[in-house]
mmCIF file of C-alpha atoms and ligand atoms in Angstrom:
data_model
loop_
_atom_site.group_PDB
_atom_site.id
_atom_site.type_symbol
_atom_site.label_atom_id
_atom_site.label_comp_id
_atom_site.label_asym_id
_atom_site.label_seq_id
_atom_site.Cartn_x
_atom_site.Cartn_y
_atom_site.Cartn_z
ATOM 1 C CA MET A 1 119.247 105.749 78.829
ATOM 2 C CA SER A 2 119.373 109.533 78.957
ATOM 3 C CA ILE A 3 117.470 111.455 76.318
ATOM 4 C CA GLY A 4 116.935 115.134 77.082
ATOM 5 C CA SER A 5 113.400 115.519 75.750
ATOM 6 C CA ASN A 6 111.961 112.392 77.413
ATOM 7 C CA ARG A 7 108.890 112.639 79.520
ATOM 8 C CA VAL A 8 109.288 110.652 82.700
ATOM 9 C CA VAL A 9 106.236 109.727 84.752
ATOM 10 C CA ILE A 10 106.105 107.785 88.023
ATOM 11 C CA CYS A 11 102.951 106.033 89.244
ATOM 12 C CA VAL A 12 102.734 105.097 92.937
ATOM 13 C CA ASP A 13 100.041 102.687 94.115
ATOM 14 C CA LEU A 14 99.901 101.643 97.773
ATOM 15 C CA ASP A 15 99.587 97.882 98.269
ATOM 16 C CA TYR A 16 96.309 96.421 99.639
ATOM 17 C CA PHE A 17 95.812 99.842 101.112
ATOM 18 C CA TYR A 18 93.002 99.589 103.672
ATOM 19 C CA ALA A 19 94.152 96.165 104.874
ATOM 20 C CA GLN A 20 97.797 97.238 105.055
ATOM 21 C CA SER A 21 96.774 100.340 107.052
ATOM 22 C CA GLU A 22 95.085 97.998 109.525
ATOM 23 C CA GLU A 23 98.321 95.981 109.774
ATOM 24 C CA VAL A 24 100.214 99.198 110.525
ATOM 25 C CA ARG A 25 97.792 100.046 113.335
ATOM 26 C CA ASN A 26 97.968 96.529 114.748
ATOM 27 C CA PRO A 27 101.102 94.666 113.614
ATOM 28 C CA SER A 28 100.009 91.496 115.419
ATOM 29 C CA ILE A 29 97.545 90.741 112.579
ATOM 30 C CA LYS A 30 100.357 90.707 109.970
ATOM 31 C CA GLY A 31 100.692 87.264 108.380
ATOM 32 C CA LYS A 32 97.039 86.390 109.146
ATOM 33 C CA PRO A 33 94.316 86.748 106.501
ATOM 34 C CA VAL A 34 92.986 90.316 106.969
ATOM 35 C CA VAL A 35 89.670 91.312 105.392
ATOM 36 C CA VAL A 36 88.334 94.887 105.493
ATOM 37 C CA CYS A 37 84.552 94.889 105.225
ATOM 38 C CA VAL A 38 81.785 97.340 104.349
ATOM 39 C CA PHE A 39 79.142 96.150 106.818
ATOM 40 C CA SER A 40 75.732 97.199 105.567
ATOM 41 C CA GLY A 41 74.290 96.862 109.092
ATOM 42 C CA ARG A 42 71.272 94.721 108.313
ATOM 43 C CA THR A 43 72.658 91.517 109.821
ATOM 44 C CA GLU A 44 75.977 90.934 111.501
ATOM 45 C CA ILE A 45 77.612 89.677 108.324
ATOM 46 C CA SER A 46 75.669 91.421 105.554
ATOM 47 C CA GLY A 47 77.833 93.564 103.316
ATOM 48 C CA ALA A 48 80.817 93.212 100.999
ATOM 49 C CA VAL A 49 84.603 92.928 101.143
ATOM 50 C CA SER A 50 86.321 96.253 100.489
ATOM 51 C CA THR A 51 89.802 94.801 100.237
ATOM 52 C CA SER A 52 92.000 92.184 101.857
ATOM 53 C CA ASN A 53 95.685 91.516 102.390
ATOM 54 C CA TYR A 54 97.585 89.195 100.054
ATOM 55 C CA VAL A 55 97.400 86.309 102.566
ATOM 56 C CA ALA A 56 93.578 86.378 102.256
ATOM 57 C CA ARG A 57 93.775 86.917 98.465
ATOM 58 C CA ARG A 58 95.890 83.799 98.043
ATOM 59 C CA LEU A 59 93.138 81.892 99.835
ATOM 60 C CA GLY A 60 90.502 83.218 97.421
ATOM 61 C CA VAL A 61 89.113 86.410 98.966
ATOM 62 C CA ARG A 62 88.307 89.229 96.491
ATOM 63 C CA SER A 63 87.106 92.862 96.667
ATOM 64 C CA GLY A 64 83.351 93.078 96.270
ATOM 65 C CA MET A 65 82.754 89.511 97.507
ATOM 66 C CA PRO A 66 79.886 89.123 100.030
ATOM 67 C CA ILE A 67 81.266 88.988 103.584
ATOM 68 C CA ALA A 68 79.411 85.715 104.148
ATOM 69 C CA LEU A 69 81.288 84.146 101.230
ATOM 70 C CA ALA A 70 84.635 85.503 102.468
ATOM 71 C CA LYS A 71 83.888 83.960 105.893
ATOM 72 C CA LYS A 72 83.092 80.649 104.224
ATOM 73 C CA THR A 73 86.265 80.858 102.125
ATOM 74 C CA LEU A 74 88.330 81.376 105.295
ATOM 75 C CA ALA A 75 86.347 78.962 107.461
ATOM 76 C CA ARG A 76 89.415 76.763 107.947
ATOM 77 C CA TYR A 77 91.501 79.712 109.113
ATOM 78 C CA PRO A 78 90.334 80.650 112.608
ATOM 79 C CA ASP A 79 93.002 83.358 112.867
ATOM 80 C CA ALA A 80 91.413 85.312 109.940
ATOM 81 C CA VAL A 81 90.633 88.894 110.941
ATOM 82 C CA PHE A 82 87.506 90.716 109.683
ATOM 83 C CA LEU A 83 87.507 94.450 110.322
ATOM 84 C CA PRO A 84 85.092 97.294 109.518
ATOM 85 C CA MET A 85 86.297 100.103 107.227
ATOM 86 C CA ASP A 86 87.708 103.128 109.042
ATOM 87 C CA THR A 87 87.700 105.699 106.271
ATOM 88 C CA ASP A 88 88.898 108.601 108.446
ATOM 89 C CA TYR A 89 91.972 106.634 109.445
ATOM 90 C CA TYR A 90 92.777 105.641 105.825
ATOM 91 C CA ASP A 91 92.228 109.260 104.743
ATOM 92 C CA SER A 92 94.746 110.508 107.259
ATOM 93 C CA ILE A 93 97.391 107.985 106.178
ATOM 94 C CA SER A 94 96.670 108.796 102.532
ATOM 95 C CA SER A 95 97.211 112.540 103.207
ATOM 96 C CA ASN A 96 100.592 111.814 104.785
ATOM 97 C CA VAL A 97 101.713 109.705 101.819
ATOM 98 C CA MET A 98 100.435 112.294 99.321
ATOM 99 C CA ASP A 99 102.424 114.983 101.153
ATOM 100 C CA ILE A 100 105.608 112.922 100.679
ATOM 101 C CA LEU A 101 104.864 112.502 96.963
ATOM 102 C CA ARG A 102 103.875 116.139 96.439
ATOM 103 C CA SER A 103 107.277 117.172 97.737
ATOM 104 C CA LYS A 104 109.029 115.299 94.887
ATOM 105 C CA SER A 105 107.676 117.297 91.955
ATOM 106 C CA PRO A 106 105.285 120.213 91.357
ATOM 107 C CA ALA A 107 103.623 118.115 88.635
ATOM 108 C CA PHE A 108 101.626 115.872 90.949
ATOM 109 C CA GLU A 109 98.227 114.238 90.494
ATOM 110 C CA GLN A 110 96.377 112.164 93.063
ATOM 111 C CA SER A 111 94.150 109.763 91.133
ATOM 112 C CA SER A 112 92.563 107.873 94.051
ATOM 113 C CA ILE A 113 92.922 107.496 97.808
ATOM 114 C CA ASP A 114 96.014 105.320 97.337
ATOM 115 C CA GLU A 115 97.377 106.185 93.913
ATOM 116 C CA ALA A 116 99.200 109.184 92.421
ATOM 117 C CA TYR A 117 101.293 110.255 89.435
ATOM 118 C CA LEU A 118 104.378 112.424 89.357
ATOM 119 C CA ASP A 119 105.878 113.964 86.232
ATOM 120 C CA VAL A 120 109.585 114.027 87.049
ATOM 121 C CA SER A 121 110.901 114.961 83.597
ATOM 122 C CA ASN A 122 112.546 118.109 84.971
ATOM 123 C CA GLU A 123 113.787 116.576 88.199
ATOM 124 C CA THR A 124 115.490 113.737 86.329
ATOM 125 C CA GLU A 125 116.324 115.710 83.153
ATOM 126 C CA GLY A 126 114.610 112.956 81.184
ATOM 127 C CA ASP A 127 116.988 110.314 82.515
ATOM 128 C CA PHE A 128 115.223 107.034 83.330
ATOM 129 C CA SER A 129 118.063 105.698 85.473
ATOM 130 C CA ARG A 130 117.724 108.754 87.706
ATOM 131 C CA ALA A 131 113.965 108.154 87.776
ATOM 132 C CA TYR A 132 114.636 104.589 88.900
ATOM 133 C CA GLU A 133 116.756 105.889 91.795
ATOM 134 C CA LEU A 134 113.995 108.372 92.652
ATOM 135 C CA GLY A 135 111.441 105.536 92.594
ATOM 136 C CA LYS A 136 113.587 103.612 95.097
ATOM 137 C CA LYS A 137 113.881 106.669 97.308
ATOM 138 C CA ILE A 138 110.117 107.252 97.273
ATOM 139 C CA ARG A 139 109.449 103.650 98.246
ATOM 140 C CA ALA A 140 112.001 103.816 101.074
ATOM 141 C CA GLU A 141 110.553 107.071 102.385
ATOM 142 C CA ILE A 142 106.958 105.811 102.407
ATOM 143 C CA LEU A 143 108.126 102.638 104.157
ATOM 144 C CA GLU A 144 110.144 104.513 106.747
ATOM 145 C CA ARG A 145 107.581 107.206 107.530
ATOM 146 C CA GLU A 146 104.274 105.361 107.139
ATOM 147 C CA LYS A 147 105.434 101.704 107.363
ATOM 148 C CA LEU A 148 103.630 100.976 104.071
ATOM 149 C CA THR A 149 104.807 99.146 100.962
ATOM 150 C CA CYS A 150 103.756 100.343 97.533
ATOM 151 C CA SER A 151 104.157 99.393 93.892
ATOM 152 C CA VAL A 152 105.840 101.907 91.625
ATOM 153 C CA GLY A 153 105.852 102.060 87.845
ATOM 154 C CA ILE A 154 108.012 104.361 85.717
ATOM 155 C CA GLY A 155 107.368 105.107 82.060
ATOM 156 C CA PRO A 156 107.196 107.818 79.391
ATOM 157 C CA ASN A 157 103.542 108.692 80.238
ATOM 158 C CA LYS A 158 100.791 108.036 82.801
ATOM 159 C CA LEU A 159 99.298 105.068 80.944
ATOM 160 C CA VAL A 160 102.572 103.144 80.729
ATOM 161 C CA SER A 161 103.612 104.055 84.304
ATOM 162 C CA LYS A 162 100.273 102.763 85.595
ATOM 163 C CA MET A 163 100.540 99.473 83.690
ATOM 164 C CA ALA A 164 104.153 99.155 84.869
ATOM 165 C CA ALA A 165 103.035 99.615 88.503
ATOM 166 C CA ASP A 166 100.246 97.050 88.039
ATOM 167 C CA SER A 167 102.624 94.532 86.462
ATOM 168 C CA LYS A 168 104.468 93.821 89.718
ATOM 169 C CA LYS A 169 102.382 93.882 92.875
ATOM 170 C CA PRO A 170 102.840 93.977 95.794
ATOM 171 C CA ASP A 171 106.053 95.830 96.628
ATOM 172 C CA GLY A 172 107.274 96.176 93.038
ATOM 173 C CA LEU A 173 109.397 98.706 91.153
ATOM 174 C CA THR A 174 109.095 98.465 87.382
ATOM 175 C CA LEU A 175 110.840 100.614 84.805
ATOM 176 C CA VAL A 176 109.672 100.720 81.184
ATOM 177 C CA VAL A 177 111.952 102.915 79.050
ATOM 178 C CA PRO A 178 110.521 104.324 75.764
ATOM 179 C CA GLY A 179 112.183 101.663 73.586
ATOM 180 C CA GLU A 180 110.725 98.896 75.762
ATOM 181 C CA VAL A 181 107.095 100.088 75.747
ATOM 182 C CA GLN A 182 105.838 97.900 72.902
ATOM 183 C CA PRO A 183 107.669 94.725 73.964
ATOM 184 C CA PHE A 184 106.414 95.291 77.549
ATOM 185 C CA LEU A 185 102.809 95.684 76.373
ATOM 186 C CA ASN A 186 102.996 92.800 73.929
ATOM 187 C CA LYS A 187 103.710 90.431 76.820
ATOM 188 C CA LEU A 188 100.483 91.417 78.614
ATOM 189 C CA GLU A 189 97.142 89.728 78.237
ATOM 190 C CA ILE A 190 94.799 92.040 76.390
ATOM 191 C CA GLY A 191 92.517 92.291 79.462
ATOM 192 C CA LYS A 192 95.416 93.713 81.498
ATOM 193 C CA LEU A 193 95.589 96.814 79.335
ATOM 194 C CA PHE A 194 94.331 99.930 81.053
ATOM 195 C CA GLY A 195 90.614 100.513 80.515
ATOM 196 C CA ILE A 196 89.942 97.098 78.954
ATOM 197 C CA GLY A 197 87.465 95.083 81.023
ATOM 198 C CA PRO A 198 85.999 91.609 80.421
ATOM 199 C CA LYS A 199 83.161 92.893 78.177
ATOM 200 C CA THR A 200 85.565 94.748 75.879
ATOM 201 C CA VAL A 201 87.831 91.678 75.751
ATOM 202 C CA GLU A 202 84.839 89.614 74.619
ATOM 203 C CA LYS A 203 83.862 92.131 71.933
ATOM 204 C CA LEU A 204 87.451 92.323 70.680
ATOM 205 C CA HIS A 205 87.575 88.547 70.449
ATOM 206 C CA GLU A 206 84.467 88.631 68.267
ATOM 207 C CA LEU A 207 86.417 90.929 65.921
ATOM 208 C CA GLY A 208 89.298 88.444 65.852
ATOM 209 C CA ILE A 209 91.494 90.577 68.116
ATOM 210 C CA GLY A 210 92.877 88.442 70.935
ATOM 211 C CA THR A 211 96.344 89.830 71.639
ATOM 212 C CA VAL A 212 97.935 93.195 72.328
ATOM 213 C CA VAL A 213 99.943 92.885 69.097
ATOM 214 C CA GLN A 214 96.715 92.397 67.111
ATOM 215 C CA LEU A 215 95.068 95.352 68.837
ATOM 216 C CA ALA A 216 98.081 97.612 68.217
ATOM 217 C CA GLN A 217 97.870 96.754 64.511
ATOM 218 C CA ALA A 218 94.066 96.874 64.250
ATOM 219 C CA ASP A 219 92.381 99.162 61.717
ATOM 220 C CA ILE A 220 91.341 102.310 63.555
ATOM 221 C CA ARG A 221 88.184 102.583 61.390
ATOM 222 C CA VAL A 222 87.039 99.122 62.433
ATOM 223 C CA LEU A 223 87.660 99.925 66.091
ATOM 224 C CA SER A 224 85.802 103.253 65.857
ATOM 225 C CA GLU A 225 82.910 101.597 64.072
ATOM 226 C CA HIS A 226 82.473 99.022 66.854
ATOM 227 C CA PHE A 227 83.480 100.993 69.936
ATOM 228 C CA GLY A 228 82.755 104.599 68.937
ATOM 229 C CA GLU A 229 84.904 107.545 67.911
ATOM 230 C CA LYS A 230 86.248 108.043 71.420
ATOM 231 C CA LEU A 231 86.808 104.553 72.809
ATOM 232 C CA GLY A 232 87.966 102.966 69.534
ATOM 233 C CA PRO A 233 91.154 105.050 69.199
ATOM 234 C CA GLN A 234 91.675 104.841 73.000
ATOM 235 C CA LEU A 235 91.815 101.055 72.810
ATOM 236 C CA ARG A 236 94.510 101.133 70.203
ATOM 237 C CA ASP A 237 96.430 103.804 72.128
ATOM 238 C CA ALA A 238 96.329 101.527 75.197
ATOM 239 C CA ALA A 239 97.857 98.704 73.112
ATOM 240 C CA MET A 240 100.585 101.060 71.843
ATOM 241 C CA GLY A 241 101.260 102.854 75.134
ATOM 242 C CA VAL A 242 100.293 106.227 73.662
ATOM 243 C CA ASP A 243 99.089 108.847 76.148
ATOM 244 C CA ASP A 244 99.528 112.624 76.036
ATOM 245 C CA ASN A 245 97.516 113.444 79.148
ATOM 246 C CA PRO A 246 99.411 115.771 81.447
ATOM 247 C CA VAL A 247 100.046 115.019 85.101
ATOM 248 C CA GLN A 248 98.010 117.655 86.886
ATOM 249 C CA GLU A 249 96.173 117.959 90.143
ATOM 250 C CA ARG A 250 92.443 117.441 89.678
ATOM 251 C CA GLY A 251 90.130 119.973 91.208
ATOM 252 C CA VAL A 252 88.621 118.798 94.467
ATOM 253 C CA GLU A 253 84.933 119.566 94.643
ATOM 254 C CA GLN A 254 84.075 119.050 98.274
ATOM 255 C CA PHE A 255 85.189 117.724 101.617
ATOM 256 C CA SER A 256 82.911 116.138 104.174
ATOM 257 C CA ARG A 257 83.163 114.640 107.638
ATOM 258 C CA ILE A 258 80.546 112.471 109.258
ATOM 259 C CA VAL A 259 80.140 110.889 112.732
ATOM 260 C CA THR A 260 77.769 108.429 114.351
ATOM 261 C CA LEU A 261 76.038 109.832 117.447
ATOM 262 C CA LYS A 262 76.280 107.869 120.683
ATOM 263 C CA ARG A 263 72.515 107.381 120.479
ATOM 264 C CA ASP A 264 69.805 108.444 118.023
ATOM 265 C CA SER A 265 68.968 112.007 118.872
ATOM 266 C CA ASN A 266 67.180 115.253 118.003
ATOM 267 C CA ILE A 267 68.801 117.570 120.518
ATOM 268 C CA PHE A 268 69.609 121.097 119.447
ATOM 269 C CA ASP A 269 72.954 121.783 121.047
ATOM 270 C CA PHE A 270 75.220 120.375 118.350
ATOM 271 C CA GLN A 271 78.235 122.510 119.219
ATOM 272 C CA ASP A 272 80.148 119.579 120.771
ATOM 273 C CA VAL A 273 79.556 117.261 117.834
ATOM 274 C CA LEU A 274 80.065 119.848 115.103
ATOM 275 C CA GLU A 275 83.315 121.368 116.485
ATOM 276 C CA PRO A 276 85.651 118.468 115.668
ATOM 277 C CA LEU A 277 84.066 117.966 112.239
ATOM 278 C CA ALA A 278 84.452 121.658 111.424
ATOM 279 C CA ALA A 279 88.013 121.633 112.775
ATOM 280 C CA ASP A 280 88.898 118.773 110.400
ATOM 281 C CA LEU A 281 87.272 120.516 107.432
ATOM 282 C CA SER A 282 88.944 123.810 108.201
ATOM 283 C CA LYS A 283 92.324 122.034 108.354
ATOM 284 C CA LYS A 284 91.605 120.291 105.060
ATOM 285 C CA LEU A 285 90.732 123.614 103.375
ATOM 286 C CA LEU A 286 93.943 125.185 104.678
ATOM 287 C CA GLU A 287 95.976 122.211 103.498
ATOM 288 C CA TYR A 288 94.550 122.551 99.980
ATOM 289 C CA ASN A 289 94.587 126.362 100.145
ATOM 290 C CA MET A 290 90.878 126.443 99.330
ATOM 291 C CA LEU A 291 87.893 128.440 100.542
ATOM 292 C CA ALA A 292 84.369 127.045 100.704
ATOM 293 C CA GLY A 293 81.532 128.948 99.065
ATOM 294 C CA SER A 294 78.871 126.640 100.492
ATOM 295 C CA ILE A 295 78.416 124.813 103.781
ATOM 296 C CA GLY A 296 76.072 121.885 104.092
ATOM 297 C CA ILE A 297 74.846 119.317 106.539
ATOM 298 C CA ILE A 298 74.168 115.606 106.186
ATOM 299 C CA ALA A 299 71.728 113.815 108.479
ATOM 300 C CA ILE A 300 71.212 110.085 108.394
ATOM 301 C CA THR A 301 67.983 109.320 110.171
ATOM 302 C CA ALA A 302 67.235 106.455 112.526
ATOM 303 C CA GLU A 303 65.565 104.781 109.504
ATOM 304 C CA LEU A 304 68.867 105.209 107.571
ATOM 305 C CA LYS A 305 67.502 107.825 105.147
ATOM 306 C CA THR A 306 70.066 110.443 104.096
ATOM 307 C CA LYS A 307 68.946 114.102 104.130
ATOM 308 C CA THR A 308 71.096 117.054 103.150
ATOM 309 C CA ARG A 309 70.820 120.839 103.270
ATOM 310 C CA THR A 310 73.236 123.347 101.846
ATOM 311 C CA ARG A 311 73.646 127.092 102.229
ATOM 312 C CA LYS A 312 75.653 129.439 100.013
ATOM 313 C CA ILE A 313 77.646 131.894 102.070
ATOM 314 C CA GLU A 314 78.428 135.459 101.139
ATOM 315 C CA ASN A 315 82.190 135.393 101.684
ATOM 316 C CA SER A 316 83.985 132.118 101.008
ATOM 317 C CA THR A 317 85.658 130.787 104.127
ATOM 318 C CA ASP A 318 87.924 128.247 105.749
ATOM 319 C CA SER A 319 87.010 129.292 109.261
ATOM 320 C CA LYS A 320 86.097 126.570 111.732
ATOM 321 C CA ALA A 321 83.850 128.947 113.679
ATOM 322 C CA GLU A 322 81.898 129.886 110.579
ATOM 323 C CA ILE A 323 81.450 126.265 109.527
ATOM 324 C CA VAL A 324 80.096 125.465 113.027
ATOM 325 C CA HIS A 325 77.867 128.542 112.931
ATOM 326 C CA VAL A 326 76.274 127.777 109.542
ATOM 327 C CA ALA A 327 75.975 124.023 110.178
ATOM 328 C CA SER A 328 74.303 124.641 113.567
ATOM 329 C CA SER A 329 71.824 126.981 111.993
ATOM 330 C CA LEU A 330 71.068 124.450 109.226
ATOM 331 C CA PHE A 331 70.542 121.704 111.797
ATOM 332 C CA GLU A 332 68.231 123.917 113.832
ATOM 333 C CA SER A 333 65.946 124.590 110.884
ATOM 334 C CA PHE A 334 66.241 120.960 109.739
ATOM 335 C CA PHE A 335 64.905 119.737 113.079
ATOM 336 C CA ALA A 336 62.332 122.493 113.393
ATOM 337 C CA ASP A 337 60.890 121.548 109.964
ATOM 338 C CA GLY A 338 61.232 117.808 110.553
ATOM 339 C CA ASN A 339 59.556 117.837 113.939
ATOM 340 C CA SER A 340 56.696 120.075 112.821
ATOM 341 C CA SER A 341 55.949 117.889 109.773
ATOM 342 C CA HIS A 342 56.292 114.390 111.223
ATOM 343 C CA GLY A 343 56.771 114.557 114.958
ATOM 344 C CA ASP A 344 59.815 112.881 116.373
ATOM 345 C CA LEU A 345 62.623 113.159 113.821
ATOM 346 C CA MET A 346 65.633 111.245 115.141
ATOM 347 C CA VAL A 347 69.073 111.073 113.521
ATOM 348 C CA ARG A 348 71.767 108.435 113.817
ATOM 349 C CA ARG A 349 74.714 110.058 112.018
ATOM 350 C CA ILE A 350 75.446 113.670 111.296
ATOM 351 C CA GLY A 351 77.908 115.243 108.962
ATOM 352 C CA VAL A 352 79.158 118.540 107.613
ATOM 353 C CA ARG A 353 80.177 119.235 104.059
ATOM 354 C CA VAL A 354 82.031 122.177 102.508
ATOM 355 C CA SER A 355 81.649 122.614 98.761
ATOM 356 C CA ASN A 356 81.754 125.206 95.962
ATOM 357 C CA LEU A 357 85.516 125.345 96.584
ATOM 358 C CA ALA A 358 87.861 127.905 95.079
ATOM 359 C CA LYS A 359 91.412 129.142 95.616
ATOM 360 C CA PRO A 360 91.568 132.448 97.537
ATOM 361 C CA THR A 361 91.767 135.392 95.130
ATOM 362 C CA LYS A 362 93.960 137.593 97.329
ATOM 363 C CA ASP A 363 97.258 136.486 98.789
ATOM 364 C CA LYS A 364 96.294 137.601 102.221
ATOM 365 C CA LYS A 365 92.920 136.369 103.237
ATOM 366 C CA GLU A 366 90.766 138.642 105.323
ATOM 367 C CA PRO A 367 90.058 137.172 108.729
ATOM 368 C CA SER A 368 86.475 136.083 109.060
ATOM 369 C CA LEU A 369 84.149 138.255 111.149
ATOM 370 C CA VAL A 370 82.901 135.179 112.980
ATOM 371 C CA ASP A 371 86.448 134.437 114.191
ATOM 372 C CA PHE A 372 86.402 137.747 116.049
ATOM 373 C CA LEU A 373 83.089 137.103 117.734
HETATM 374 P P1 LIG B 401 96.348 96.436 95.429
HETATM 375 O O1 LIG B 401 96.572 97.840 94.936
HETATM 376 O O2 LIG B 401 95.887 95.508 94.372
HETATM 377 O O3 LIG B 401 97.486 95.895 96.234
HETATM 378 O O4 LIG B 401 95.110 96.464 96.466
HETATM 379 P P2 LIG B 401 94.271 97.665 97.017
HETATM 380 O O5 LIG B 401 93.442 97.134 98.147
HETATM 381 O O6 LIG B 401 95.125 98.848 97.378
HETATM 382 O O7 LIG B 401 93.310 97.981 95.809
HETATM 383 P P3 LIG B 401 93.086 99.305 94.965
HETATM 384 O O8 LIG B 401 94.355 100.051 94.782
HETATM 385 O O9 LIG B 401 92.331 98.900 93.756
HETATM 386 O O10 LIG B 401 92.075 100.133 95.877
HETATM 387 C C1 LIG B 401 92.487 100.987 96.961
HETATM 388 C C2 LIG B 401 91.526 100.881 98.128
HETATM 389 O O11 LIG B 401 90.201 101.157 97.667
HETATM 390 C C3 LIG B 401 91.437 99.496 98.742
HETATM 391 O O12 LIG B 401 92.418 99.254 99.731
HETATM 392 C C4 LIG B 401 90.047 99.454 99.291
HETATM 393 C C5 LIG B 401 89.250 100.304 98.325
HETATM 394 N N1 LIG B 401 88.546 99.420 97.369
HETATM 395 C C6 LIG B 401 89.041 98.786 96.269
HETATM 396 N N2 LIG B 401 88.117 98.050 95.660
HETATM 397 C C7 LIG B 401 86.980 98.200 96.392
HETATM 398 C C8 LIG B 401 85.640 97.671 96.279
HETATM 399 O O13 LIG B 401 85.305 96.900 95.376
HETATM 400 N N3 LIG B 401 84.730 98.088 97.249
HETATM 401 C C9 LIG B 401 85.077 98.952 98.260
HETATM 402 N N4 LIG B 401 84.155 99.332 99.146
HETATM 403 N N5 LIG B 401 86.314 99.452 98.396
HETATM 404 C C10 LIG B 401 87.249 99.067 97.490
HETATM 405 CA CA1 LIG B 402 96.404 99.946 95.781
#
């Protein structure tokens, strides 16, 4: 199995992530149908399902389904648990898992809150059996430290590793060595290929292409003619498992933190509320070794309108004190303007956002003036 020049990529996808995180926090709900909801707030059950555990999925619950329909689907299961999303909590678990993964290879790429790729060609010297052992170790470590199961796929590139991870969920470990790529893909339904949704499947059918084998052998000119110069070749690459994209960390553009106030308010002393938000953002910037060039505020009014204001700052920063200072000043002028133009401006949720992020240019960062004050 060992070929020196092989690329070896591992894809890790956490199982039913939000719902599993809820099971970790409260193990007594394990085994019951667990549904994590995005409540829109209009009525008690308006909104959609974000995700659910596999118990609920087996009973017919799906992501995106209206909560009312999920409740109807589970009407005969009085032990079903419906919970609101707790994004901050999922974020913190995600960061812990990503730290574990980042420690396995410098070629790391987080592709979503619960999914990441690792290029382990160097670490395994291109040996897929060593990659398999590493995959097992990663799964054991995530289970031991975060009590979460995940599905892992290993292949010669990101595309194949992702499809391998998807092929056995939950709690799977799937290895697809280079010689097995085409047979592995040929067994899949065409709609299971990465990037091929129901509309594309329909269009391909109209062209007489119904299987992965047919797509892999399709005339590239015909595909380009019907799907465009970019997507056409991509479709055939998906059917052949061809992907040269490197595993590399994507640039983060911004971080934000938001809280709901105890009651709708327009008071001016925001220090208490802003401190913990700024502390979180400052920690996040340090973790990513980034400095913010802009600081902004988010205000969600009592009427649920979202307003934002942003200020560019002279010297990029990761200082908590400076984030509090700028955000306070933005809130002061926000309320001054709001109250002078339409009287009583009340807000329900407030947030702080740092953006315009860049790596520090010098090794040693100069301490911020505000930190001294
Ligand atoms: P899996 O990977 O099939 O076991 O299940 P999940 O729940 O981990 O699904 P995945 O990996 O596609 O998405 C990761 C998280 O993203 C998921 O736990 C909740 C959130 N999410 C997924 N689909 C939706 C959606 O349609 N709406 C909302 N609001 N959130 C979603
Ligand atoms: Ca997942």
